Short mmCIF file of C-alpha atoms in Angstrom, two decimals:
data_model
loop_
_atom_site.label_atom_id
_atom_site.label_comp_id
_atom_site.label_asym_id
_atom_site.label_seq_id
_atom_site.Cartn_x
_atom_site.Cartn_y
_atom_site.Cartn_z
CA MET K 70 18.77 5.40 15.93
CA ALA K 71 21.85 3.15 15.94
CA GLY K 72 21.72 -0.09 17.89
CA THR K 73 21.81 -3.26 15.83
CA ASP K 74 22.36 -6.34 17.93
CA LYS K 75 24.75 -8.38 15.77
CA THR K 76 24.12 -11.48 17.89
CA GLN K 77 20.51 -11.68 16.73
CA ASN K 78 19.54 -13.70 13.70
CA GLN K 79 17.75 -12.07 10.82
CA VAL K 80 14.01 -12.55 11.07
CA LEU K 81 13.17 -14.45 7.91
CA GLY K 82 9.70 -15.81 8.48
CA PRO K 83 6.94 -15.43 5.89
CA ALA K 84 6.48 -11.73 5.14
CA PRO K 85 5.01 -9.46 2.48
CA VAL K 86 6.99 -9.14 -0.75
CA VAL K 87 8.09 -5.61 -1.72
CA VAL K 88 7.73 -4.79 -5.44
CA LEU K 89 9.34 -1.57 -6.70
CA VAL K 90 7.98 -0.56 -10.10
CA HIS K 91 10.50 1.17 -12.40
CA PRO K 92 12.71 2.51 -9.61
CA GLN K 93 15.01 5.20 -10.95
CA LEU K 94 17.75 5.80 -8.37
CA GLY K 95 19.90 3.02 -6.97
CA GLU K 96 20.06 4.99 -3.70
CA ASN K 97 16.32 4.59 -3.26
CA ILE K 98 16.48 0.86 -3.86
CA GLY K 99 19.21 0.63 -1.23
CA THR K 100 17.39 2.71 1.37
CA ALA K 101 14.20 0.77 0.66
CA ALA K 102 16.13 -2.46 1.37
CA ARG K 103 17.40 -0.96 4.62
CA ALA K 104 13.85 -0.03 5.64
CA MET K 105 12.74 -3.57 4.78
CA ALA K 106 15.47 -5.01 6.99
CA ASN K 107 14.37 -2.81 9.88
CA PHE K 108 10.99 -4.47 9.88
CA GLY K 109 11.68 -8.08 8.95
CA LEU K 110 10.79 -7.85 5.26
CA HIS K 111 13.24 -9.76 3.10
CA GLU K 112 11.86 -10.43 -0.37
CA LEU K 113 12.42 -7.65 -2.91
CA ARG K 114 11.28 -7.61 -6.53
CA LEU K 115 12.33 -4.95 -9.03
CA VAL K 116 10.37 -4.22 -12.17
CA ALA K 117 12.64 -2.80 -14.88
CA PRO K 118 14.98 -0.73 -12.67
CA ARG K 119 16.12 2.22 -14.80
CA ASP K 120 19.85 1.86 -14.17
CA GLY K 121 20.03 -1.93 -14.47
CA TRP K 122 20.83 -4.52 -11.82
CA PRO K 123 22.89 -5.08 -9.73
CA ASN K 124 23.56 -1.47 -8.79
CA ASP K 125 26.53 -0.35 -6.66
CA ARG K 126 24.72 2.73 -5.37
CA ALA K 127 21.96 0.52 -4.01
CA THR K 128 24.50 -1.58 -2.13
CA THR K 129 26.14 1.47 -0.58
CA ALA K 130 22.82 3.01 0.45
CA SER K 131 21.52 -0.20 2.00
CA SER K 132 23.75 0.21 5.07
CA GLY K 133 24.41 -3.50 5.22
CA ALA K 134 21.05 -4.93 4.19
CA HIS K 135 22.89 -6.71 1.40
CA TRP K 136 21.14 -10.05 1.81
CA ILE K 137 17.97 -8.41 0.54
CA LEU K 138 19.66 -6.91 -2.51
CA ASP K 139 21.58 -10.12 -3.24
CA ARG K 140 18.36 -12.07 -3.48
CA ALA K 141 16.30 -9.39 -5.26
CA GLN K 142 14.51 -10.66 -8.37
CA VAL K 143 14.23 -8.55 -11.50
CA PHE K 144 11.17 -8.60 -13.78
CA SER K 145 10.48 -6.82 -17.03
CA GLU K 146 6.86 -6.04 -16.25
CA VAL K 147 4.55 -5.69 -13.27
CA VAL K 148 2.22 -8.50 -14.28
CA SER K 149 4.94 -11.14 -14.21
CA SER K 150 6.27 -9.85 -10.87
CA LEU K 151 2.91 -10.55 -9.23
CA LYS K 152 2.09 -13.92 -10.73
CA ASN K 153 2.51 -16.13 -7.67
CA MET K 154 0.92 -13.62 -5.29
CA ASN K 155 -2.54 -14.01 -3.75
CA TYR K 156 -3.20 -10.45 -2.62
CA VAL K 157 -1.66 -7.14 -3.67
CA TYR K 158 -1.64 -3.74 -1.94
CA ALA K 159 -0.98 -0.73 -4.19
CA THR K 160 0.49 2.26 -2.34
CA THR K 161 -0.57 5.66 -3.66
CA ALA K 162 -0.34 9.20 -2.34
CA ARG K 163 -3.38 10.59 -4.07
CA PRO K 164 -6.93 9.42 -4.59
CA ARG K 165 -7.51 7.65 -7.91
CA ASP K 166 -10.56 7.90 -10.07
CA MET K 167 -11.06 4.20 -9.57
CA ILE K 168 -13.54 1.94 -7.88
CA LYS K 169 -11.29 0.21 -5.42
CA GLU K 170 -11.20 0.05 -1.65
CA VAL K 171 -8.80 2.50 0.05
CA ILE K 172 -7.31 1.61 3.42
CA THR K 173 -4.70 3.16 5.73
CA PRO K 174 -1.24 1.65 6.34
CA GLU K 175 -2.44 0.65 9.80
CA GLN K 176 -5.40 -1.25 8.41
CA ALA K 177 -3.10 -2.79 5.81
CA GLY K 178 -0.80 -3.92 8.63
CA ASP K 179 -3.62 -5.81 10.34
CA ASP K 180 -4.78 -7.24 7.06
CA MET K 181 -1.30 -8.39 6.01
CA ARG K 182 -0.72 -10.21 9.30
CA VAL K 183 -4.01 -12.08 8.97
CA ARG K 184 -3.35 -13.04 5.36
CA VAL K 185 0.28 -14.06 5.83
CA GLY K 186 -0.78 -15.90 8.99
CA ARG K 187 -3.11 -18.11 7.03
CA GLY K 188 -0.54 -18.83 4.34
CA GLU K 189 -1.38 -16.28 1.65
CA ARG K 190 1.39 -14.65 -0.40
CA VAL K 191 0.98 -10.87 -0.33
CA ALA K 192 2.81 -8.10 -2.17
CA LEU K 193 3.26 -4.38 -1.60
CA LEU K 194 3.44 -2.40 -4.83
CA PHE K 195 5.40 0.89 -4.88
CA GLY K 196 5.53 3.28 -7.84
CA ARG K 197 8.33 5.12 -9.56
CA GLU K 198 9.87 8.20 -7.90
CA ARG K 199 8.38 10.85 -10.18
CA TRP K 200 4.76 9.90 -10.47
CA GLY K 201 4.04 6.71 -8.60
CA LEU K 202 1.95 3.91 -10.06
CA SER K 203 -0.11 4.19 -13.24
CA ASN K 204 -3.84 3.53 -13.06
CA ASP K 205 -3.19 0.40 -15.04
CA GLU K 206 -0.74 -0.83 -12.42
CA VAL K 207 -3.08 0.07 -9.57
CA SER K 208 -5.81 -1.95 -11.27
CA LEU K 209 -3.68 -5.09 -10.83
CA ALA K 210 -3.91 -4.73 -7.06
CA ASP K 211 -6.69 -5.77 -4.72
CA VAL K 212 -6.70 -2.67 -2.57
CA ILE K 213 -5.18 0.80 -2.40
CA VAL K 214 -3.18 1.90 0.64
CA THR K 215 -2.84 5.62 1.24
CA ALA K 216 -1.21 7.16 4.29
CA PRO K 217 -2.85 10.22 5.79
CA VAL K 218 -0.34 12.93 4.89
CA ASN K 219 -0.29 16.70 4.76
CA PRO K 220 -2.22 17.36 1.54
CA ALA K 221 -0.02 20.39 0.92
CA PHE K 222 3.10 18.19 0.86
CA ALA K 223 2.08 14.66 -0.03
CA SER K 224 5.13 13.47 -1.94
CA ILE K 225 6.75 10.63 0.03
CA ASN K 226 10.10 9.11 -0.91
CA ILE K 227 9.90 5.41 -1.92
CA ALA K 228 12.05 4.24 0.96
CA GLN K 229 9.84 6.24 3.35
CA ALA K 230 6.74 4.59 1.92
CA VAL K 231 8.37 1.17 2.28
CA LEU K 232 9.29 2.09 5.85
CA LEU K 233 5.73 3.00 6.82
CA MET K 234 4.33 -0.21 5.42
CA GLY K 235 7.10 -2.25 7.05
CA TYR K 236 6.52 -0.47 10.34
CA GLU K 237 2.81 -1.26 10.27
CA TRP K 238 3.52 -4.86 9.27
CA PHE K 239 5.98 -5.35 12.11
CA LYS K 240 4.33 -3.20 14.79
CA GLU K 241 2.00 -5.82 16.22
CA HIS K 242 3.92 -8.73 14.83
CA ALA K 243 6.88 -7.84 16.99
CA THR K 244 5.01 -8.46 20.19
CA THR K 245 3.74 -11.86 19.10
CA LEU K 246 6.58 -13.25 16.99
CA GLY K 247 6.94 -16.94 17.38
CA GLN K 248 3.84 -17.52 19.46
CA GLN K 249 0.19 -18.05 18.77
CA SER K 250 -1.41 -14.64 18.90
CA PRO K 251 -4.96 -14.36 20.23
CA GLN K 252 -5.11 -10.92 18.61
CA LEU K 253 -4.34 -12.36 15.22
CA ALA K 254 -6.68 -15.25 15.86
CA ALA K 255 -9.47 -12.75 16.56
CA LEU K 256 -8.71 -10.96 13.33
CA ARG K 257 -9.02 -14.17 11.38
CA GLY K 258 -12.76 -14.16 11.91
CA PRO K 259 -14.07 -11.65 9.39
CA GLY K 260 -11.78 -12.88 6.61
CA LEU K 261 -12.94 -14.70 3.56
CA GLN K 262 -14.12 -18.25 4.19
CA THR K 263 -12.64 -20.47 1.53
CA PRO K 264 -13.72 -23.88 2.76
CA SER K 265 -12.38 -26.35 0.24
CA THR K 266 -10.36 -24.14 -2.05
CA ARG K 267 -7.76 -21.37 -1.95
CA LEU K 268 -7.51 -17.78 -3.12
CA ALA K 269 -6.43 -17.55 -6.74
CA THR K 270 -2.90 -16.57 -7.60
CA LYS K 271 -2.47 -13.47 -9.72
CA GLU K 272 -1.38 -15.69 -12.59
CA GLU K 273 -4.76 -17.39 -12.50
CA LEU K 274 -6.56 -14.05 -12.25
CA TYR K 275 -4.60 -12.53 -15.13
CA GLY K 276 -5.33 -15.68 -17.13
CA LEU K 277 -9.03 -14.94 -16.68
CA PHE K 278 -8.51 -11.33 -17.79
CA GLU K 279 -6.73 -12.46 -20.95
CA HIS K 280 -9.37 -15.06 -21.74
CA LEU K 281 -12.16 -12.53 -21.23
CA GLU K 282 -10.38 -9.83 -23.23
CA ARG K 283 -9.79 -12.21 -26.14
CA GLU K 284 -13.43 -13.26 -26.28
CA LEU K 285 -14.78 -9.75 -25.82
CA ASP K 286 -12.47 -8.55 -28.57
CA ALA K 287 -13.79 -11.26 -30.89
CA ALA K 288 -17.32 -10.26 -29.92
CA GLY K 289 -16.76 -6.61 -30.78
CA PHE K 290 -17.49 -5.56 -27.19
CA PHE K 291 -14.88 -2.79 -27.25
CA LYS K 292 -16.54 -0.46 -29.67
CA THR K 293 -13.42 1.65 -30.27
CA GLU K 294 -9.73 1.03 -29.66
CA LYS K 295 -9.65 4.30 -27.74
CA LYS K 296 -12.17 3.15 -25.17
CA LYS K 297 -10.67 -0.28 -24.75
CA PRO K 298 -7.96 0.47 -22.14
CA THR K 299 -10.45 2.12 -19.76
CA MET K 300 -12.96 -0.65 -20.24
CA LEU K 301 -10.29 -3.27 -19.51
CA LEU K 302 -9.24 -1.33 -16.43
CA ASN K 303 -12.80 -1.34 -15.15
CA ILE K 304 -13.16 -5.06 -15.76
CA ARG K 305 -9.96 -5.78 -13.86
CA ASN K 306 -11.03 -3.62 -10.95
CA MET K 307 -14.39 -5.28 -10.80
CA PHE K 308 -13.13 -8.86 -10.77
CA GLY K 309 -10.07 -7.94 -8.74
CA ARG K 310 -12.27 -6.70 -5.91
CA ALA K 311 -14.08 -10.00 -5.57
CA GLN K 312 -11.01 -11.85 -4.20
CA LEU K 313 -11.78 -14.86 -6.33
CA THR K 314 -10.73 -18.38 -5.43
CA GLU K 315 -9.03 -20.60 -7.98
CA GLN K 316 -12.23 -22.62 -8.25
CA GLU K 317 -14.23 -19.48 -9.02
CA ILE K 318 -11.73 -18.47 -11.69
CA ARG K 319 -12.20 -21.86 -13.35
CA SER K 320 -15.94 -21.46 -13.04
CA LEU K 321 -15.85 -17.97 -14.62
CA ARG K 322 -13.69 -19.19 -17.48
CA GLY K 323 -16.13 -22.05 -17.95
CA MET K 324 -18.97 -19.53 -18.13
CA VAL K 325 -17.16 -17.45 -20.74
CA SER K 326 -16.45 -20.55 -22.82
CA SER K 327 -20.06 -21.70 -22.52
CA LEU K 328 -21.48 -18.36 -23.52
CA THR K 329 -19.27 -18.01 -26.58
CA ARG K 330 -20.14 -21.53 -27.71
CA THR K 331 -23.91 -21.14 -27.27
CA HIS K 332 -25.05 -19.97 -30.60
CA GLN K 333 -22.28 -21.79 -32.35
CA ARG K 334 -23.71 -25.10 -31.19
CA ARG K 335 -27.26 -24.09 -31.92
CA ARG K 336 -26.42 -23.38 -35.53
CA GLU K 337 -24.28 -26.39 -36.19
CA PRO K 338 -25.66 -28.55 -39.02
CA GLY K 339 -27.95 -31.24 -37.73
CA ALA K 340 -28.10 -29.79 -34.21
CA MET D 526 4.16 8.48 -4.00
CA ALA D 527 3.79 11.70 -5.91
CA GLY D 528 0.65 13.72 -5.47
CA THR D 529 1.09 17.05 -3.71
CA ASP D 530 -1.92 19.31 -4.08
CA LYS D 531 -0.33 22.70 -4.68
CA THR D 532 -3.59 24.48 -4.02
CA GLN D 533 -3.59 23.42 -0.38
CA ASN D 534 -2.05 25.62 2.25
CA GLN D 535 0.70 24.26 4.42
CA VAL D 536 -0.67 22.94 7.69
CA LEU D 537 1.05 25.13 10.24
CA GLY D 538 -0.88 24.62 13.44
CA PRO D 539 0.86 23.89 16.74
CA ALA D 540 3.00 20.77 16.33
CA PRO D 541 5.93 19.01 17.98
CA VAL D 542 9.38 20.54 17.45
CA VAL D 543 12.02 18.32 15.83
CA VAL D 544 15.51 18.56 17.35
CA LEU D 545 18.40 16.91 15.48
CA VAL D 546 21.43 16.46 17.71
CA HIS D 547 24.82 16.76 15.92
CA PRO D 548 23.52 15.76 12.50
CA GLN D 549 26.41 14.85 10.20
CA LEU D 550 25.10 14.75 6.63
CA GLY D 551 23.21 17.63 5.03
CA GLU D 552 21.24 15.07 3.03
CA ASN D 553 19.79 13.64 6.23
CA ILE D 554 18.73 17.08 7.44
CA GLY D 555 17.02 17.67 4.10
CA THR D 556 15.22 14.34 4.01
CA ALA D 557 14.19 14.82 7.64
CA ALA D 558 12.67 18.18 6.65
CA ARG D 559 10.80 16.49 3.81
CA ALA D 560 9.44 13.86 6.22
CA MET D 561 8.38 16.63 8.60
CA ALA D 562 6.51 18.38 5.79
CA ASN D 563 4.69 15.14 4.93
CA PHE D 564 3.15 15.11 8.38
CA GLY D 565 2.56 18.74 9.22
CA LEU D 566 5.65 19.28 11.39
CA HIS D 567 7.31 22.61 10.69
CA GLU D 568 9.69 23.63 13.46
CA LEU D 569 13.23 22.28 13.14
CA ARG D 570 16.12 22.83 15.56
CA LEU D 571 19.69 21.77 14.83
CA VAL D 572 22.25 21.22 17.55
CA ALA D 573 25.79 21.82 16.23
CA PRO D 574 25.36 20.42 12.71
CA ARG D 575 28.76 19.03 11.67
CA ASP D 576 28.94 20.77 8.27
CA GLY D 577 27.62 24.15 9.38
CA TRP D 578 24.41 25.91 8.46
CA PRO D 579 22.85 26.65 5.99
CA ASN D 580 23.74 23.59 3.94
CA ASP D 581 23.10 23.29 0.19
CA ARG D 582 22.86 19.51 0.32
CA ALA D 583 20.07 19.79 2.84
CA THR D 584 18.15 22.10 0.53
CA THR D 585 18.51 19.75 -2.43
CA ALA D 586 17.49 16.71 -0.40
CA SER D 587 14.41 18.43 1.06
CA SER D 588 12.49 18.11 -2.23
CA GLY D 589 10.91 21.51 -1.73
CA ALA D 590 10.35 21.57 2.03
CA HIS D 591 12.48 24.71 2.07
CA TRP D 592 10.25 26.67 4.42
CA ILE D 593 11.27 24.29 7.18
CA LEU D 594 14.99 24.67 6.48
CA ASP D 595 14.71 28.45 6.07
CA ARG D 596 13.28 28.80 9.55
CA ALA D 597 15.48 26.16 11.23
CA GLN D 598 17.19 27.39 14.38
CA VAL D 599 20.75 26.41 15.27
CA PHE D 600 21.94 25.78 18.83
CA SER D 601 25.35 24.89 20.17
CA GLU D 602 24.12 22.41 22.75
CA VAL D 603 21.12 20.24 23.46
CA VAL D 604 20.17 21.91 26.74
CA SER D 605 19.66 25.32 25.15
CA SER D 606 17.68 23.83 22.27
CA LEU D 607 15.12 22.46 24.73
CA LYS D 608 14.76 25.45 27.03
CA ASN D 609 11.27 26.60 26.08
CA MET D 610 9.88 23.08 25.78
CA ASN D 611 7.43 21.49 28.24
CA TYR D 612 7.92 17.85 27.40
CA VAL D 613 10.64 15.98 25.50
CA TYR D 614 10.60 12.58 23.79
CA ALA D 615 14.02 10.98 23.18
CA THR D 616 14.05 8.53 20.27
CA THR D 617 16.39 5.54 20.66
CA ALA D 618 16.79 2.24 18.84
CA ARG D 619 18.15 0.22 21.73
CA PRO D 620 17.26 -0.20 25.38
CA ARG D 621 19.19 2.10 27.72
CA ASP D 622 20.40 1.24 31.14
CA MET D 623 18.27 3.97 32.52
CA ILE D 624 15.21 4.25 34.70
CA LYS D 625 12.96 6.01 32.32
CA GLU D 626 9.65 5.11 30.80
CA VAL D 627 9.86 3.59 27.30
CA ILE D 628 6.89 3.98 24.96
CA THR D 629 6.17 3.11 21.32
CA PRO D 630 5.83 5.72 18.54
CA GLU D 631 2.11 5.00 18.52
CA GLN D 632 1.79 5.77 22.23
CA ALA D 633 3.93 8.86 21.71
CA GLY D 634 1.55 9.96 18.95
CA ASP D 635 -1.42 9.82 21.29
CA ASP D 636 0.54 11.53 24.04
CA MET D 637 1.78 14.34 21.77
CA ARG D 638 -1.70 15.12 20.54
CA VAL D 639 -3.03 15.39 24.08
CA ARG D 640 -0.17 17.61 25.19
CA VAL D 641 -0.11 19.88 22.15
CA GLY D 642 -3.89 20.02 22.34
CA ARG D 643 -3.73 21.52 25.80
CA GLY D 644 -1.07 24.03 24.79
CA GLU D 645 2.15 22.31 25.85
CA ARG D 646 5.30 22.72 23.76
CA VAL D 647 6.77 19.31 23.00
CA ALA D 648 10.03 18.28 21.32
CA LEU D 649 11.25 15.12 19.60
CA LEU D 650 14.95 14.48 20.11
CA PHE D 651 16.89 12.55 17.43
CA GLY D 652 20.52 11.47 17.78
CA ARG D 653 23.51 11.62 15.45
CA GLU D 654 23.78 9.16 12.55
CA ARG D 655 26.55 7.00 13.99
CA TRP D 656 25.49 6.29 17.50
CA GLY D 657 22.31 8.11 18.32
CA LEU D 658 21.85 10.03 21.56
CA SER D 659 24.24 9.84 24.50
CA ASN D 660 22.86 8.68 27.84
CA ASP D 661 23.40 12.21 29.03
CA GLU D 662 21.19 13.57 26.25
CA VAL D 663 18.54 10.92 26.84
CA SER D 664 18.47 11.96 30.48
CA LEU D 665 17.28 15.43 29.44
CA ALA D 666 14.09 13.91 28.04
CA ASP D 667 10.92 12.96 29.89
CA VAL D 668 10.36 9.69 28.12
CA ILE D 669 12.09 7.33 25.68
CA VAL D 670 10.42 6.35 22.41
CA THR D 671 11.58 3.13 20.77
CA ALA D 672 10.01 1.66 17.65
CA PRO D 673 9.61 -2.12 17.52
CA VAL D 674 12.22 -3.07 14.92
CA ASN D 675 13.95 -6.22 13.79
CA PRO D 676 16.56 -6.67 16.55
CA ALA D 677 18.97 -8.08 13.96
CA PHE D 678 18.82 -4.84 11.95
CA ALA D 679 17.80 -2.02 14.23
CA SER D 680 19.68 0.90 12.71
CA ILE D 681 17.17 3.43 11.39
CA ASN D 682 18.17 6.45 9.34
CA ILE D 683 17.38 9.80 11.03
CA ALA D 684 14.90 10.85 8.36
CA GLN D 685 13.16 7.49 8.74
CA ALA D 686 12.92 7.97 12.50
CA VAL D 687 11.52 11.48 11.97
CA LEU D 688 9.06 10.03 9.47
CA LEU D 689 7.74 7.42 11.90
CA MET D 690 7.22 9.97 14.64
CA GLY D 691 5.59 12.41 12.21
CA TYR D 692 3.38 9.65 10.89
CA GLU D 693 2.20 8.73 14.38
CA TRP D 694 1.67 12.40 15.24
CA PHE D 695 -0.40 13.05 12.13
CA LYS D 696 -2.20 9.71 11.88
CA GLU D 697 -5.07 10.53 14.22
CA HIS D 698 -4.68 14.26 13.84
CA ALA D 699 -5.65 13.86 10.20
CA THR D 700 -9.13 12.80 11.22
CA THR D 701 -9.77 16.18 12.84
CA LEU D 702 -8.18 18.11 9.99
CA GLY D 703 -10.43 16.15 7.65
CA GLN D 704 -13.20 18.61 8.22
CA GLN D 705 -11.35 21.16 6.11
CA SER D 706 -9.86 18.84 3.53
CA PRO D 707 -11.98 16.57 1.37
CA GLN D 708 -8.85 14.57 0.56
CA LEU D 709 -8.24 13.84 4.21
CA ALA D 710 -11.90 13.20 4.83
CA ALA D 711 -11.74 10.54 2.15
CA LEU D 712 -8.89 8.92 4.03
CA ARG D 713 -10.78 8.64 7.28
CA GLY D 714 -11.94 5.16 6.89
CA PRO D 715 -11.91 2.22 4.65
CA GLY D 716 -14.38 2.56 1.88
CA LEU D 717 -14.88 2.16 -1.76
CA GLN D 718 -14.04 5.04 -4.07
CA THR D 719 -17.04 5.40 -6.37
CA PRO D 720 -16.05 8.48 -8.38
CA SER D 721 -18.92 9.17 -10.72
CA THR D 722 -21.35 6.39 -10.03
CA ARG D 723 -23.18 4.68 -7.16
CA LEU D 724 -23.33 1.20 -5.67
CA ALA D 725 -25.89 -0.97 -7.42
CA THR D 726 -29.25 -1.65 -5.84
CA LYS D 727 -30.12 -5.26 -5.10
CA GLU D 728 -32.70 -5.06 -7.87
CA GLU D 729 -29.95 -4.28 -10.37
CA LEU D 730 -27.76 -7.04 -8.97
CA TYR D 731 -30.53 -9.62 -9.15
CA GLY D 732 -31.27 -8.49 -12.69
CA LEU D 733 -27.69 -9.43 -13.58
CA PHE D 734 -28.09 -12.83 -11.89
CA GLU D 735 -31.25 -13.57 -13.87
CA HIS D 736 -29.69 -12.46 -17.13
CA LEU D 737 -26.62 -14.59 -16.51
CA GLU D 738 -28.64 -17.63 -15.42
CA ARG D 739 -30.85 -17.43 -18.53
CA GLU D 740 -27.89 -17.31 -20.87
CA LEU D 741 -25.92 -19.98 -19.04
CA ASP D 742 -28.98 -22.21 -19.10
CA ALA D 743 -29.27 -21.73 -22.85
CA ALA D 744 -25.58 -22.52 -23.19
CA GLY D 745 -25.85 -25.78 -21.28
CA PHE D 746 -23.45 -24.55 -18.59
CA PHE D 747 -25.35 -26.27 -15.77
CA LYS D 748 -24.61 -29.85 -16.67
CA THR D 749 -27.28 -31.33 -14.39
CA GLU D 750 -30.36 -29.84 -12.75
CA LYS D 751 -29.07 -31.21 -9.46
CA LYS D 752 -25.87 -29.18 -9.57
CA LYS D 753 -27.52 -26.00 -10.74
CA PRO D 754 -28.64 -24.53 -7.37
CA THR D 755 -25.13 -24.78 -5.89
CA MET D 756 -23.56 -23.34 -9.00
CA LEU D 757 -25.98 -20.42 -8.98
CA LEU D 758 -25.24 -19.81 -5.31
CA ASN D 759 -21.52 -19.69 -6.04
CA ILE D 760 -22.03 -17.23 -8.87
CA ARG D 761 -24.13 -14.97 -6.66
CA ASN D 762 -21.57 -15.09 -3.87
CA MET D 763 -18.79 -14.24 -6.25
CA PHE D 764 -20.45 -11.22 -7.82
CA GLY D 765 -22.06 -10.21 -4.54
CA ARG D 766 -18.66 -9.86 -2.90
CA ALA D 767 -17.44 -7.37 -5.47
CA GLN D 768 -19.79 -4.60 -4.30
CA LEU D 769 -20.61 -3.70 -7.88
CA THR D 770 -21.74 -0.25 -8.96
CA GLU D 771 -24.74 0.20 -11.22
CA GLN D 772 -22.40 1.10 -14.07
CA GLU D 773 -20.47 -2.13 -13.60
CA ILE D 774 -23.70 -4.13 -13.61
CA ARG D 775 -24.57 -2.56 -16.96
CA SER D 776 -21.08 -3.30 -18.20
CA LEU D 777 -21.30 -6.95 -17.11
CA ARG D 778 -24.67 -7.38 -18.78
CA GLY D 779 -23.21 -5.84 -21.92
CA MET D 780 -20.38 -8.37 -21.78
CA VAL D 781 -22.79 -11.29 -21.45
CA SER D 782 -24.83 -10.02 -24.38
CA SER D 783 -21.72 -9.53 -26.49
CA LEU D 784 -20.36 -12.98 -25.76
CA THR D 785 -23.60 -14.78 -26.60
CA ARG D 786 -23.88 -12.89 -29.87
CA THR D 787 -20.32 -13.58 -31.00
CA HIS D 788 -20.59 -16.77 -32.91
CA GLN D 789 -24.11 -16.05 -33.95
CA ARG D 790 -22.89 -13.06 -35.92
CA ARG D 791 -19.88 -14.91 -37.29
CA ARG D 792 -22.08 -17.60 -38.77
CA GLU D 793 -24.73 -15.40 -40.23
CA PRO D 794 -25.07 -15.81 -44.01
CA GLY D 795 -22.81 -13.41 -45.81
CA ALA D 796 -20.96 -12.42 -42.61
#
C-alpha cells in the first residue's frame, strides 16, 4: 500500500502516547514507529530498550518515520514512563488472572477519542516480544485491551499490535479531524463527571500506592514477604479501577494519615 | 503479545484467500502469513514472488505459521490466481482515477462475512512493496478497500495491510466462534475479569462504608459535622465506582483495621 502524499503535513494533534516496555529488536521499534506514523500517533516512549538507544536498525525499519524516533523518550522503568499520564491501556494477548476490565481495540478507539478530546493524556502500553507485559506492569494500567484473535495462533508482533491500536484510534478520527464531531460529543456523555477537579496523573496515583504500602508495611498488614507482591498488585488494581481524581487521591491520603495517627493521638500524654 | 494456546486447533473454516502480487521480500511474505494466522486466514496465493518459492526467509519470519506457507500456491500472473474466486477486494493506499466503489476495511469485513457465509469464494489482493497494485490489477477487482490513514504517511507494509484486513474479517466472526472457545467468549464484550471471586453485594459494600466512617470519625478525619455528609458521599462514590469484589472488600477492611492498630501496638508497654 504505497501512496504517501508528500505535500501533506504530518498530523500532530493530541494523540495517545505509545509506550514499548523492554523492546528487544530495533527492527520492531522501527516498524512500530512506522505504524504510529500511519495513524497520526507521534509520541513514543521506550522503557529500557535491550540494545540501547538510539538504534540504527530502528531507523532503517521505520521507513522514514524518523521524526517519531528522533523524539522518542527513554525511561528506565515503566512507572516513570507513565507519570504524567491520566489513563493507561495495557495491551495483552491472553486473559490475565486479574480483576480488571477487558475491552476490544475498537472499544479502546472510541474511549481514547473521548478522553483525548476532553484533554486527558492517555498511553498505550505494549509488552516485550517474548512474553508481553508482566502482571505487575498490567496492574499499572486502567484497563486491558485484547484483540479477538485466533486462539490457536495468538502471538501478535509488537508493530502489528501498535498498528491495530493506531488504526482504531484513527478510524473514526479521520472522518472528523479538525471539526467538531457530533459522534464524539455523543460519546462524551457516559464518561466520568469531574465537575471541579481533574483525573489524577499516574504520578499522583503511584504516590498514593507508595504512601499506602509504607503505612501498611509499618502496620504489619503484609503477613509474609512472599504474599506481599500479590497483595500490592490487588491493591493497585482495586484503586486503579476507580479512575480517581486528584482531589480523591488527596482525600485518600488524608484518610490513611488520619487512621495511622488515631491511636497515637489517643495515647499521647495528657490527651 | 505472546499467548498462543497450543491446545487449540487451528481455525480452518472457509475464509478469504490472500493474494500477494509480486512480493519482493521473503520476510514480508512470512510476516503476512503470521498475520493471516492471527485472524484465521489460511489460504495464501503468491503471484510471481521476486525471490522464488519456497523462501527460507519467509519461513523464519512467519513465527510458526508454516502451515500457511507450506500450502501456498504460486501463480505467474494475477488473472490466473483469481480464476476460481467469486469476489475480489483490491487493497490500495491512495485514491485511483477509476470508477470503482471504495470501501473501508471495516465495511469489507462485514461484506466478506456475508459473502463467505453464503458460500462465495472471496480474495484479498495486495500489491508489491514499492508501489502497490497497478491500475490494471485493480481493475480485476470488484471493489477497492482503502484504510483511513494519515495522508502525510500513507505507506503501509504488506503484512500490516494483511493484518488490518484479517482483523476486520475476524473481528465480528470471533463472536460466533466464541461458542466453542471460552477465551473468545470472554472477549465478546467489555466486562470485568473476576477470576476466583464475585462482585460484592451492596450489603458488603455498605459494611465497608460503615467501618470506614466509624474509624475516620474516631480519627477526627471529618473536621466539622457540616462537612461530613459531603465527604462521606465522596468516599462512597469513589469506592462505588471501583466495582469491588467481596474479596477486595475484605482486603480493604483488613487494611483499615491494620492502619488503626499500627501506632497502638507500637506504643504498647514493652513493645
